[in-house]
Amino acid sequence: MDSINLRGQRALVTGASSGIGAACALALGRAGAAVAVNYLDQKDAAERMCARLHDAGARAIPLQGDVGSEQDIERMFRTAVREFGGLDILIGNAGIEKRAMIADMSLDDWSRVIAVNLTGQFLCARAAVRQFC
């Protein structure tokens, strides 16, 4: 990422408090982007990621929200746009898995996976496109 310059760019990364999302957020910040760090329930981890981004010279804010919730997505994007003055980049990383054989999986578990992994990606992409245009 040393050769990529994202100064002036503003990003929102879903699921950025751990794993791949955290790595994406850190790479974006190191390249100069301001980063909104989305998390569901790992507030401490999101705040640590923001501290790492600040240490790298990037502006960062934690954004709590469930990507399976349209209201949460709309609130997250409004907050990021208000704080950063707009958005240029979306990394739709948030996802969940419920490990179970199909015969044992509940409909509630199935519905939650679909809400986060599919509907959440749609909601984030739609909100991003509305900001990008």
mmCIF file of N, CA and C in Angstrom:
data_model
loop_
_atom_site.group_PDB
_atom_site.id
_atom_site.type_symbol
_atom_site.label_atom_id
_atom_site.label_comp_id
_atom_site.label_asym_id
_atom_site.label_seq_id
_atom_site.Cartn_x
_atom_site.Cartn_y
_atom_site.Cartn_z
ATOM 1 N N MET A 1 0.813 -1.195 0.000
ATOM 2 C CA MET A 1 0.000 0.000 0.000
ATOM 3 C C MET A 1 0.855 1.258 0.000
ATOM 4 N N ASP A 2 2.171 1.120 0.101
ATOM 5 C CA ASP A 2 3.027 2.301 0.126
ATOM 6 C C ASP A 2 2.895 3.130 -1.142
ATOM 7 N N SER A 3 2.587 2.502 -2.274
ATOM 8 C CA SER A 3 2.522 3.239 -3.528
ATOM 9 C C SER A 3 1.127 3.802 -3.803
ATOM 10 N N ILE A 4 0.144 3.476 -2.974
ATOM 11 C CA ILE A 4 -1.213 3.974 -3.169
ATOM 12 C C ILE A 4 -1.423 5.197 -2.283
ATOM 13 N N ASN A 5 -1.895 6.274 -2.888
ATOM 14 C CA ASN A 5 -2.148 7.501 -2.153
ATOM 15 C C ASN A 5 -3.657 7.737 -2.126
ATOM 16 N N LEU A 6 -4.242 7.618 -0.951
ATOM 17 C CA LEU A 6 -5.676 7.845 -0.796
ATOM 18 C C LEU A 6 -5.972 9.098 0.028
ATOM 19 N N ARG A 7 -5.008 10.013 0.094
ATOM 20 C CA ARG A 7 -5.234 11.255 0.837
ATOM 21 C C ARG A 7 -6.460 11.970 0.289
ATOM 22 N N GLY A 8 -7.299 12.414 1.197
ATOM 23 C CA GLY A 8 -8.525 13.105 0.795
ATOM 24 C C GLY A 8 -9.689 12.173 0.553
ATOM 25 N N GLN A 9 -9.449 10.880 0.514
ATOM 26 C CA GLN A 9 -10.520 9.906 0.319
ATOM 27 C C GLN A 9 -11.136 9.551 1.668
ATOM 28 N N ARG A 10 -12.422 9.193 1.649
ATOM 29 C CA ARG A 10 -13.150 8.852 2.864
ATOM 30 C C ARG A 10 -13.811 7.502 2.675
ATOM 31 N N ALA A 11 -13.552 6.602 3.618
ATOM 32 C CA ALA A 11 -14.002 5.220 3.474
ATOM 33 C C ALA A 11 -14.856 4.777 4.652
ATOM 34 N N LEU A 12 -15.764 3.851 4.365
ATOM 35 C CA LEU A 12 -16.505 3.142 5.404
ATOM 36 C C LEU A 12 -16.222 1.664 5.193
ATOM 37 N N VAL A 13 -15.781 0.995 6.253
ATOM 38 C CA VAL A 13 -15.487 -0.435 6.187
ATOM 39 C C VAL A 13 -16.408 -1.139 7.161
ATOM 40 N N THR A 14 -17.270 -2.032 6.643
ATOM 41 C CA THR A 14 -18.149 -2.784 7.534
ATOM 42 C C THR A 14 -17.387 -3.971 8.115
ATOM 43 N N GLY A 15 -17.733 -4.314 9.338
ATOM 44 C CA GLY A 15 -17.036 -5.407 10.014
ATOM 45 C C GLY A 15 -15.566 -5.108 10.212
ATOM 46 N N ALA A 16 -15.248 -3.852 10.523
ATOM 47 C CA ALA A 16 -13.843 -3.412 10.570
ATOM 48 C C ALA A 16 -13.191 -3.564 11.932
ATOM 49 N N SER A 17 -13.897 -4.148 12.891
ATOM 50 C CA SER A 17 -13.302 -4.267 14.227
ATOM 51 C C SER A 17 -12.432 -5.510 14.368
ATOM 52 N N SER A 18 -12.446 -6.394 13.356
ATOM 53 C CA SER A 18 -11.616 -7.600 13.445
ATOM 54 C C SER A 18 -11.393 -8.195 12.055
ATOM 55 N N GLY A 19 -10.457 -9.113 11.989
ATOM 56 C CA GLY A 19 -10.232 -9.910 10.787
ATOM 57 C C GLY A 19 -9.903 -9.114 9.543
ATOM 58 N N ILE A 20 -10.487 -9.550 8.440
ATOM 59 C CA ILE A 20 -10.232 -8.944 7.136
ATOM 60 C C ILE A 20 -10.642 -7.473 7.125
ATOM 61 N N GLY A 21 -11.765 -7.153 7.751
ATOM 62 C CA GLY A 21 -12.221 -5.768 7.797
ATOM 63 C C GLY A 21 -11.232 -4.867 8.505
ATOM 64 N N ALA A 22 -10.659 -5.350 9.597
ATOM 65 C CA ALA A 22 -9.651 -4.564 10.324
ATOM 66 C C ALA A 22 -8.422 -4.350 9.452
ATOM 67 N N ALA A 23 -8.002 -5.377 8.742
ATOM 68 C CA ALA A 23 -6.837 -5.252 7.855
ATOM 69 C C ALA A 23 -7.122 -4.250 6.735
ATOM 70 N N CYS A 24 -8.325 -4.284 6.185
ATOM 71 C CA CYS A 24 -8.694 -3.321 5.139
ATOM 72 C C CYS A 24 -8.694 -1.899 5.685
ATOM 73 N N ALA A 25 -9.284 -1.715 6.861
ATOM 74 C CA ALA A 25 -9.338 -0.382 7.468
ATOM 75 C C ALA A 25 -7.937 0.158 7.701
ATOM 76 N N LEU A 26 -7.062 -0.674 8.229
ATOM 77 C CA LEU A 26 -5.695 -0.239 8.505
ATOM 78 C C LEU A 26 -4.951 0.103 7.212
ATOM 79 N N ALA A 27 -5.129 -0.714 6.182
ATOM 80 C CA ALA A 27 -4.469 -0.436 4.902
ATOM 81 C C ALA A 27 -4.971 0.874 4.300
ATOM 82 N N LEU A 28 -6.277 1.106 4.359
ATOM 83 C CA LEU A 28 -6.830 2.354 3.841
ATOM 84 C C LEU A 28 -6.284 3.557 4.606
ATOM 85 N N GLY A 29 -6.260 3.442 5.931
ATOM 86 C CA GLY A 29 -5.740 4.533 6.754
ATOM 87 C C GLY A 29 -4.277 4.803 6.489
ATOM 88 N N ARG A 30 -3.492 3.749 6.360
ATOM 89 C CA ARG A 30 -2.060 3.926 6.085
ATOM 90 C C ARG A 30 -1.827 4.568 4.722
ATOM 91 N N ALA A 31 -2.787 4.367 3.792
ATOM 92 C CA ALA A 31 -2.680 4.980 2.470
ATOM 93 C C ALA A 31 -3.213 6.410 2.460
ATOM 94 N N GLY A 32 -3.722 6.871 3.617
ATOM 95 C CA GLY A 32 -4.128 8.259 3.728
ATOM 96 C C GLY A 32 -5.618 8.522 3.817
ATOM 97 N N ALA A 33 -6.446 7.499 3.706
ATOM 98 C CA ALA A 33 -7.893 7.705 3.757
ATOM 99 C C ALA A 33 -8.368 7.908 5.190
ATOM 100 N N ALA A 34 -9.427 8.678 5.337
ATOM 101 C CA ALA A 34 -10.168 8.736 6.598
ATOM 102 C C ALA A 34 -11.064 7.502 6.614
ATOM 103 N N VAL A 35 -11.197 6.854 7.770
ATOM 104 C CA VAL A 35 -11.890 5.566 7.815
ATOM 105 C C VAL A 35 -12.962 5.544 8.901
ATOM 106 N N ALA A 36 -14.187 5.188 8.502
ATOM 107 C CA ALA A 36 -15.268 4.899 9.434
ATOM 108 C C ALA A 36 -15.217 3.402 9.705
ATOM 109 N N VAL A 37 -15.009 3.044 10.959
ATOM 110 C CA VAL A 37 -14.817 1.658 11.395
ATOM 111 C C VAL A 37 -16.147 1.122 11.928
ATOM 112 N N ASN A 38 -16.846 0.354 11.101
ATOM 113 C CA ASN A 38 -18.125 -0.220 11.527
ATOM 114 C C ASN A 38 -17.903 -1.454 12.389
ATOM 115 N N TYR A 39 -18.748 -1.575 13.408
ATOM 116 C CA TYR A 39 -18.750 -2.755 14.271
ATOM 117 C C TYR A 39 -20.179 -3.014 14.713
ATOM 118 N N LEU A 40 -20.454 -4.248 15.092
ATOM 119 C CA LEU A 40 -21.768 -4.594 15.624
ATOM 120 C C LEU A 40 -21.758 -4.504 17.140
ATOM 121 N N ASP A 41 -20.888 -5.309 17.770
ATOM 122 C CA ASP A 41 -20.892 -5.354 19.231
ATOM 123 C C ASP A 41 -19.494 -5.379 19.843
ATOM 124 N N GLN A 42 -18.475 -5.157 19.049
ATOM 125 C CA GLN A 42 -17.099 -5.143 19.553
ATOM 126 C C GLN A 42 -16.594 -3.701 19.647
ATOM 127 N N LYS A 43 -17.247 -2.920 20.513
ATOM 128 C CA LYS A 43 -16.907 -1.498 20.637
ATOM 129 C C LYS A 43 -15.449 -1.293 21.010
ATOM 130 N N ASP A 44 -14.954 -2.071 21.972
ATOM 131 C CA ASP A 44 -13.556 -1.912 22.392
ATOM 132 C C ASP A 44 -12.601 -2.180 21.235
ATOM 133 N N ALA A 45 -12.876 -3.223 20.455
ATOM 134 C CA ALA A 45 -12.016 -3.553 19.314
ATOM 135 C C ALA A 45 -12.072 -2.448 18.265
ATOM 136 N N ALA A 46 -13.252 -1.877 18.032
ATOM 137 C CA ALA A 46 -13.385 -0.783 17.063
ATOM 138 C C ALA A 46 -12.619 0.457 17.546
ATOM 139 N N GLU A 47 -12.703 0.733 18.825
ATOM 140 C CA GLU A 47 -11.966 1.880 19.358
ATOM 141 C C GLU A 47 -10.458 1.657 19.292
ATOM 142 N N ARG A 48 -10.012 0.412 19.523
ATOM 143 C CA ARG A 48 -8.579 0.107 19.367
ATOM 144 C C ARG A 48 -8.153 0.281 17.913
ATOM 145 N N MET A 49 -9.005 -0.140 16.976
ATOM 146 C CA MET A 49 -8.676 0.036 15.554
ATOM 147 C C MET A 49 -8.588 1.517 15.224
ATOM 148 N N CYS A 50 -9.498 2.323 15.740
ATOM 149 C CA CYS A 50 -9.433 3.774 15.506
ATOM 150 C C CYS A 50 -8.150 4.359 16.083
ATOM 151 N N ALA A 51 -7.741 3.887 17.245
ATOM 152 C CA ALA A 51 -6.481 4.360 17.841
ATOM 153 C C ALA A 51 -5.301 3.986 16.953
ATOM 154 N N ARG A 52 -5.300 2.773 16.410
ATOM 155 C CA ARG A 52 -4.224 2.358 15.497
ATOM 156 C C ARG A 52 -4.213 3.241 14.256
ATOM 157 N N LEU A 53 -5.392 3.555 13.748
ATOM 158 C CA LEU A 53 -5.479 4.416 12.575
ATOM 159 C C LEU A 53 -4.976 5.826 12.895
ATOM 160 N N HIS A 54 -5.356 6.340 14.060
ATOM 161 C CA HIS A 54 -4.856 7.659 14.466
ATOM 162 C C HIS A 54 -3.339 7.642 14.573
ATOM 163 N N ASP A 55 -2.791 6.560 15.155
ATOM 164 C CA ASP A 55 -1.337 6.430 15.270
ATOM 165 C C ASP A 55 -0.658 6.403 13.901
ATOM 166 N N ALA A 56 -1.372 5.902 12.893
ATOM 167 C CA ALA A 56 -0.842 5.849 11.532
ATOM 168 C C ALA A 56 -1.047 7.170 10.789
ATOM 169 N N GLY A 57 -1.656 8.138 11.485
ATOM 170 C CA GLY A 57 -1.859 9.446 10.874
ATOM 171 C C GLY A 57 -3.190 9.619 10.176
ATOM 172 N N ALA A 58 -4.101 8.678 10.352
ATOM 173 C CA ALA A 58 -5.392 8.739 9.664
ATOM 174 C C ALA A 58 -6.488 9.227 10.599
ATOM 175 N N ARG A 59 -7.470 9.847 10.031
ATOM 176 C CA ARG A 59 -8.672 10.191 10.773
ATOM 177 C C ARG A 59 -9.549 8.946 10.796
ATOM 178 N N ALA A 60 -10.156 8.648 11.937
ATOM 179 C CA ALA A 60 -10.988 7.454 12.055
ATOM 180 C C ALA A 60 -12.081 7.668 13.084
ATOM 181 N N ILE A 61 -13.241 7.090 12.802
ATOM 182 C CA ILE A 61 -14.351 7.121 13.751
ATOM 183 C C ILE A 61 -14.960 5.722 13.845
ATOM 184 N N PRO A 62 -15.379 5.325 15.044
ATOM 185 C CA PRO A 62 -16.108 4.064 15.173
ATOM 186 C C PRO A 62 -17.580 4.295 14.838
ATOM 187 N N LEU A 63 -18.190 3.340 14.155
ATOM 188 C CA LEU A 63 -19.609 3.440 13.808
ATOM 189 C C LEU A 63 -20.303 2.124 14.159
ATOM 190 N N GLN A 64 -21.091 2.141 15.218
ATOM 191 C CA GLN A 64 -21.841 0.944 15.577
ATOM 192 C C GLN A 64 -23.024 0.811 14.632
ATOM 193 N N GLY A 65 -23.288 -0.401 14.200
ATOM 194 C CA GLY A 65 -24.456 -0.641 13.362
ATOM 195 C C GLY A 65 -24.518 -2.068 12.882
ATOM 196 N N ASP A 66 -25.735 -2.527 12.733
ATOM 197 C CA ASP A 66 -26.027 -3.865 12.219
ATOM 198 C C ASP A 66 -26.272 -3.739 10.722
ATOM 199 N N VAL A 67 -25.421 -4.332 9.903
ATOM 200 C CA VAL A 67 -25.591 -4.192 8.455
ATOM 201 C C VAL A 67 -26.836 -4.894 7.938
ATOM 202 N N GLY A 68 -27.465 -5.698 8.761
ATOM 203 C CA GLY A 68 -28.737 -6.313 8.383
ATOM 204 C C GLY A 68 -29.930 -5.423 8.650
ATOM 205 N N SER A 69 -29.691 -4.214 9.170
ATOM 206 C CA SER A 69 -30.767 -3.289 9.510
ATOM 207 C C SER A 69 -30.705 -2.055 8.616
ATOM 208 N N GLU A 70 -31.752 -1.813 7.867
ATOM 209 C CA GLU A 70 -31.795 -0.651 6.982
ATOM 210 C C GLU A 70 -31.626 0.650 7.765
ATOM 211 N N GLN A 71 -32.265 0.739 8.934
ATOM 212 C CA GLN A 71 -32.165 1.949 9.734
ATOM 213 C C GLN A 71 -30.727 2.167 10.211
ATOM 214 N N ASP A 72 -30.057 1.093 10.640
ATOM 215 C CA ASP A 72 -28.662 1.222 11.079
ATOM 216 C C ASP A 72 -27.769 1.666 9.930
ATOM 217 N N ILE A 73 -27.976 1.092 8.764
ATOM 218 C CA ILE A 73 -27.159 1.465 7.597
ATOM 219 C C ILE A 73 -27.352 2.938 7.269
ATOM 220 N N GLU A 74 -28.586 3.386 7.214
ATOM 221 C CA GLU A 74 -28.853 4.786 6.897
ATOM 222 C C GLU A 74 -28.207 5.708 7.932
ATOM 223 N N ARG A 75 -28.301 5.351 9.218
ATOM 224 C CA ARG A 75 -27.688 6.151 10.278
ATOM 225 C C ARG A 75 -26.167 6.169 10.139
ATOM 226 N N MET A 76 -25.570 5.005 9.874
ATOM 227 C CA MET A 76 -24.113 4.934 9.723
ATOM 228 C C MET A 76 -23.631 5.824 8.582
ATOM 229 N N PHE A 77 -24.294 5.746 7.456
ATOM 230 C CA PHE A 77 -23.877 6.557 6.312
ATOM 231 C C PHE A 77 -24.085 8.042 6.584
ATOM 232 N N ARG A 78 -25.201 8.409 7.216
ATOM 233 C CA ARG A 78 -25.411 9.826 7.565
ATOM 234 C C ARG A 78 -24.295 10.328 8.475
ATOM 235 N N THR A 79 -23.931 9.505 9.464
ATOM 236 C CA THR A 79 -22.882 9.907 10.402
ATOM 237 C C THR A 79 -21.541 10.048 9.697
ATOM 238 N N ALA A 80 -21.192 9.068 8.875
ATOM 239 C CA ALA A 80 -19.912 9.123 8.164
ATOM 240 C C ALA A 80 -19.851 10.337 7.246
ATOM 241 N N VAL A 81 -20.924 10.614 6.536
ATOM 242 C CA VAL A 81 -20.961 11.769 5.636
ATOM 243 C C VAL A 81 -20.865 13.067 6.429
ATOM 244 N N ARG A 82 -21.564 13.142 7.556
ATOM 245 C CA ARG A 82 -21.503 14.337 8.390
ATOM 246 C C ARG A 82 -20.090 14.552 8.941
ATOM 247 N N GLU A 83 -19.465 13.479 9.423
ATOM 248 C CA GLU A 83 -18.134 13.584 10.032
ATOM 249 C C GLU A 83 -17.035 13.844 9.006
ATOM 250 N N PHE A 84 -17.129 13.215 7.841
ATOM 251 C CA PHE A 84 -16.062 13.299 6.836
ATOM 252 C C PHE A 84 -16.377 14.244 5.684
ATOM 253 N N GLY A 85 -17.611 14.694 5.573
ATOM 254 C CA GLY A 85 -17.979 15.565 4.461
ATOM 255 C C GLY A 85 -18.319 14.803 3.194
ATOM 256 N N GLY A 86 -18.441 13.507 3.272
ATOM 257 C CA GLY A 86 -18.784 12.659 2.131
ATOM 258 C C GLY A 86 -18.135 11.301 2.278
ATOM 259 N N LEU A 87 -18.389 10.449 1.321
ATOM 260 C CA LEU A 87 -17.766 9.118 1.264
ATOM 261 C C LEU A 87 -17.333 8.832 -0.166
ATOM 262 N N ASP A 88 -16.197 8.174 -0.292
ATOM 263 C CA ASP A 88 -15.649 7.813 -1.595
ATOM 264 C C ASP A 88 -15.466 6.318 -1.765
ATOM 265 N N ILE A 89 -15.361 5.596 -0.647
ATOM 266 C CA ILE A 89 -15.008 4.171 -0.682
ATOM 267 C C ILE A 89 -15.898 3.415 0.288
ATOM 268 N N LEU A 90 -16.408 2.271 -0.159
ATOM 269 C CA LEU A 90 -17.100 1.330 0.720
ATOM 270 C C LEU A 90 -16.412 -0.018 0.607
ATOM 271 N N ILE A 91 -16.036 -0.582 1.735
ATOM 272 C CA ILE A 91 -15.586 -1.967 1.794
ATOM 273 C C ILE A 91 -16.679 -2.714 2.549
ATOM 274 N N GLY A 92 -17.499 -3.462 1.818
ATOM 275 C CA GLY A 92 -18.590 -4.236 2.410
ATOM 276 C C GLY A 92 -18.061 -5.586 2.857
ATOM 277 N N ASN A 93 -17.533 -5.633 4.053
ATOM 278 C CA ASN A 93 -16.850 -6.810 4.556
ATOM 279 C C ASN A 93 -17.660 -7.613 5.566
ATOM 280 N N ALA A 94 -18.585 -6.993 6.268
ATOM 281 C CA ALA A 94 -19.290 -7.676 7.359
ATOM 282 C C ALA A 94 -19.983 -8.936 6.855
ATOM 283 N N GLY A 95 -19.860 -9.977 7.630
ATOM 284 C CA GLY A 95 -20.527 -11.233 7.303
ATOM 285 C C GLY A 95 -20.531 -12.148 8.512
ATOM 286 N N ILE A 96 -21.481 -13.054 8.531
ATOM 287 C CA ILE A 96 -21.568 -14.012 9.623
ATOM 288 C C ILE A 96 -21.781 -15.408 9.070
ATOM 289 N N GLU A 97 -21.581 -16.376 9.951
ATOM 290 C CA GLU A 97 -21.864 -17.758 9.588
ATOM 291 C C GLU A 97 -22.474 -18.433 10.807
ATOM 292 N N LYS A 98 -23.394 -19.301 10.553
ATOM 293 C CA LYS A 98 -23.999 -20.124 11.595
ATOM 294 C C LYS A 98 -23.696 -21.565 11.211
ATOM 295 N N ARG A 99 -22.805 -22.188 11.945
ATOM 296 C CA ARG A 99 -22.396 -23.552 11.618
ATOM 297 C C ARG A 99 -23.437 -24.547 12.087
ATOM 298 N N ALA A 100 -24.062 -25.174 11.130
ATOM 299 C CA ALA A 100 -25.043 -26.216 11.441
ATOM 300 C C ALA A 100 -25.343 -26.987 10.165
ATOM 301 N N MET A 101 -25.626 -28.242 10.341
ATOM 302 C CA MET A 101 -26.132 -29.039 9.227
ATOM 303 C C MET A 101 -27.499 -28.463 8.867
ATOM 304 N N ILE A 102 -27.867 -28.538 7.596
ATOM 305 C CA ILE A 102 -29.126 -27.936 7.170
ATOM 306 C C ILE A 102 -30.318 -28.499 7.945
ATOM 307 N N ALA A 103 -30.272 -29.767 8.286
ATOM 308 C CA ALA A 103 -31.374 -30.384 9.036
ATOM 309 C C ALA A 103 -31.488 -29.809 10.444
ATOM 310 N N ASP A 104 -30.401 -29.243 10.946
ATOM 311 C CA ASP A 104 -30.385 -28.718 12.312
ATOM 312 C C ASP A 104 -30.479 -27.201 12.388
ATOM 313 N N MET A 105 -30.326 -26.505 11.256
ATOM 314 C CA MET A 105 -30.329 -25.040 11.281
ATOM 315 C C MET A 105 -31.750 -24.523 11.447
ATOM 316 N N SER A 106 -31.882 -23.561 12.344
ATOM 317 C CA SER A 106 -33.203 -22.950 12.544
ATOM 318 C C SER A 106 -33.452 -21.908 11.450
ATOM 319 N N LEU A 107 -34.711 -21.630 11.220
ATOM 320 C CA LEU A 107 -35.065 -20.592 10.259
ATOM 321 C C LEU A 107 -34.569 -19.229 10.732
ATOM 322 N N ASP A 108 -34.584 -18.985 12.038
ATOM 323 C CA ASP A 108 -34.061 -17.722 12.566
ATOM 324 C C ASP A 108 -32.582 -17.557 12.241
ATOM 325 N N ASP A 109 -31.787 -18.627 12.415
ATOM 326 C CA ASP A 109 -30.365 -18.561 12.083
ATOM 327 C C ASP A 109 -30.174 -18.317 10.591
ATOM 328 N N TRP A 110 -30.916 -19.044 9.757
ATOM 329 C CA TRP A 110 -30.842 -18.866 8.307
ATOM 330 C C TRP A 110 -31.187 -17.425 7.926
ATOM 331 N N SER A 111 -32.258 -16.907 8.485
ATOM 332 C CA SER A 111 -32.703 -15.549 8.166
ATOM 333 C C SER A 111 -31.660 -14.512 8.575
ATOM 334 N N ARG A 112 -31.009 -14.721 9.698
ATOM 335 C CA ARG A 112 -29.979 -13.780 10.157
ATOM 336 C C ARG A 112 -28.785 -13.772 9.206
ATOM 337 N N VAL A 113 -28.352 -14.944 8.758
ATOM 338 C CA VAL A 113 -27.235 -15.029 7.800
ATOM 339 C C VAL A 113 -27.595 -14.299 6.513
ATOM 340 N N ILE A 114 -28.783 -14.516 6.010
ATOM 341 C CA ILE A 114 -29.225 -13.853 4.778
ATOM 342 C C ILE A 114 -29.302 -12.340 4.994
ATOM 343 N N ALA A 115 -29.829 -11.921 6.152
ATOM 344 C CA ALA A 115 -29.964 -10.489 6.436
ATOM 345 C C ALA A 115 -28.611 -9.791 6.444
ATOM 346 N N VAL A 116 -27.602 -10.411 7.051
ATOM 347 C CA VAL A 116 -26.282 -9.773 7.127
ATOM 348 C C VAL A 116 -25.514 -9.942 5.825
ATOM 349 N N ASN A 117 -25.408 -11.168 5.342
ATOM 350 C CA ASN A 117 -24.512 -11.461 4.218
ATOM 351 C C ASN A 117 -25.049 -11.030 2.860
ATOM 352 N N LEU A 118 -26.343 -11.013 2.683
ATOM 353 C CA LEU A 118 -26.900 -10.621 1.384
ATOM 354 C C LEU A 118 -27.616 -9.272 1.457
ATOM 355 N N THR A 119 -28.635 -9.186 2.283
ATOM 356 C CA THR A 119 -29.380 -7.932 2.376
ATOM 357 C C THR A 119 -28.468 -6.808 2.848
ATOM 358 N N GLY A 120 -27.595 -7.092 3.791
ATOM 359 C CA GLY A 120 -26.671 -6.073 4.287
ATOM 360 C C GLY A 120 -25.770 -5.535 3.197
ATOM 361 N N GLN A 121 -25.298 -6.406 2.326
ATOM 362 C CA GLN A 121 -24.446 -5.945 1.222
ATOM 363 C C GLN A 121 -25.228 -5.058 0.262
ATOM 364 N N PHE A 122 -26.479 -5.454 -0.010
ATOM 365 C CA PHE A 122 -27.341 -4.624 -0.859
ATOM 366 C C PHE A 122 -27.567 -3.253 -0.227
ATOM 367 N N LEU A 123 -27.938 -3.241 1.057
ATOM 368 C CA LEU A 123 -28.221 -1.972 1.735
ATOM 369 C C LEU A 123 -27.007 -1.055 1.760
ATOM 370 N N CYS A 124 -25.841 -1.625 2.030
ATOM 371 C CA CYS A 124 -24.614 -0.812 2.047
ATOM 372 C C CYS A 124 -24.283 -0.286 0.657
ATOM 373 N N ALA A 125 -24.377 -1.140 -0.341
ATOM 374 C CA ALA A 125 -24.080 -0.713 -1.712
ATOM 375 C C ALA A 125 -25.051 0.377 -2.159
ATOM 376 N N ARG A 126 -26.327 0.212 -1.840
ATOM 377 C CA ARG A 126 -27.316 1.221 -2.221
ATOM 378 C C ARG A 126 -27.013 2.561 -1.536
ATOM 379 N N ALA A 127 -26.734 2.522 -0.248
ATOM 380 C CA ALA A 127 -26.414 3.759 0.476
ATOM 381 C C ALA A 127 -25.144 4.404 -0.073
ATOM 382 N N ALA A 128 -24.155 3.592 -0.403
ATOM 383 C CA ALA A 128 -22.904 4.129 -0.958
ATOM 384 C C ALA A 128 -23.132 4.787 -2.306
ATOM 385 N N VAL A 129 -23.852 4.124 -3.180
ATOM 386 C CA VAL A 129 -24.099 4.679 -4.509
ATOM 387 C C VAL A 129 -24.828 6.015 -4.405
ATOM 388 N N ARG A 130 -25.739 6.109 -3.462
ATOM 389 C CA ARG A 130 -26.447 7.383 -3.265
ATOM 390 C C ARG A 130 -25.498 8.500 -2.844
ATOM 391 N N GLN A 131 -24.425 8.165 -2.131
ATOM 392 C CA GLN A 131 -23.431 9.153 -1.715
ATOM 393 C C GLN A 131 -22.433 9.448 -2.841
ATOM 394 N N PHE A 132 -22.129 8.441 -3.630
ATOM 395 C CA PHE A 132 -21.120 8.591 -4.664
ATOM 396 C C PHE A 132 -21.627 9.420 -5.842
ATOM 397 N N CYS A 133 -22.926 9.406 -6.083
ATOM 398 C CA CYS A 133 -23.508 10.106 -7.253
ATOM 399 C C CYS A 133 -23.743 11.564 -7.000
#
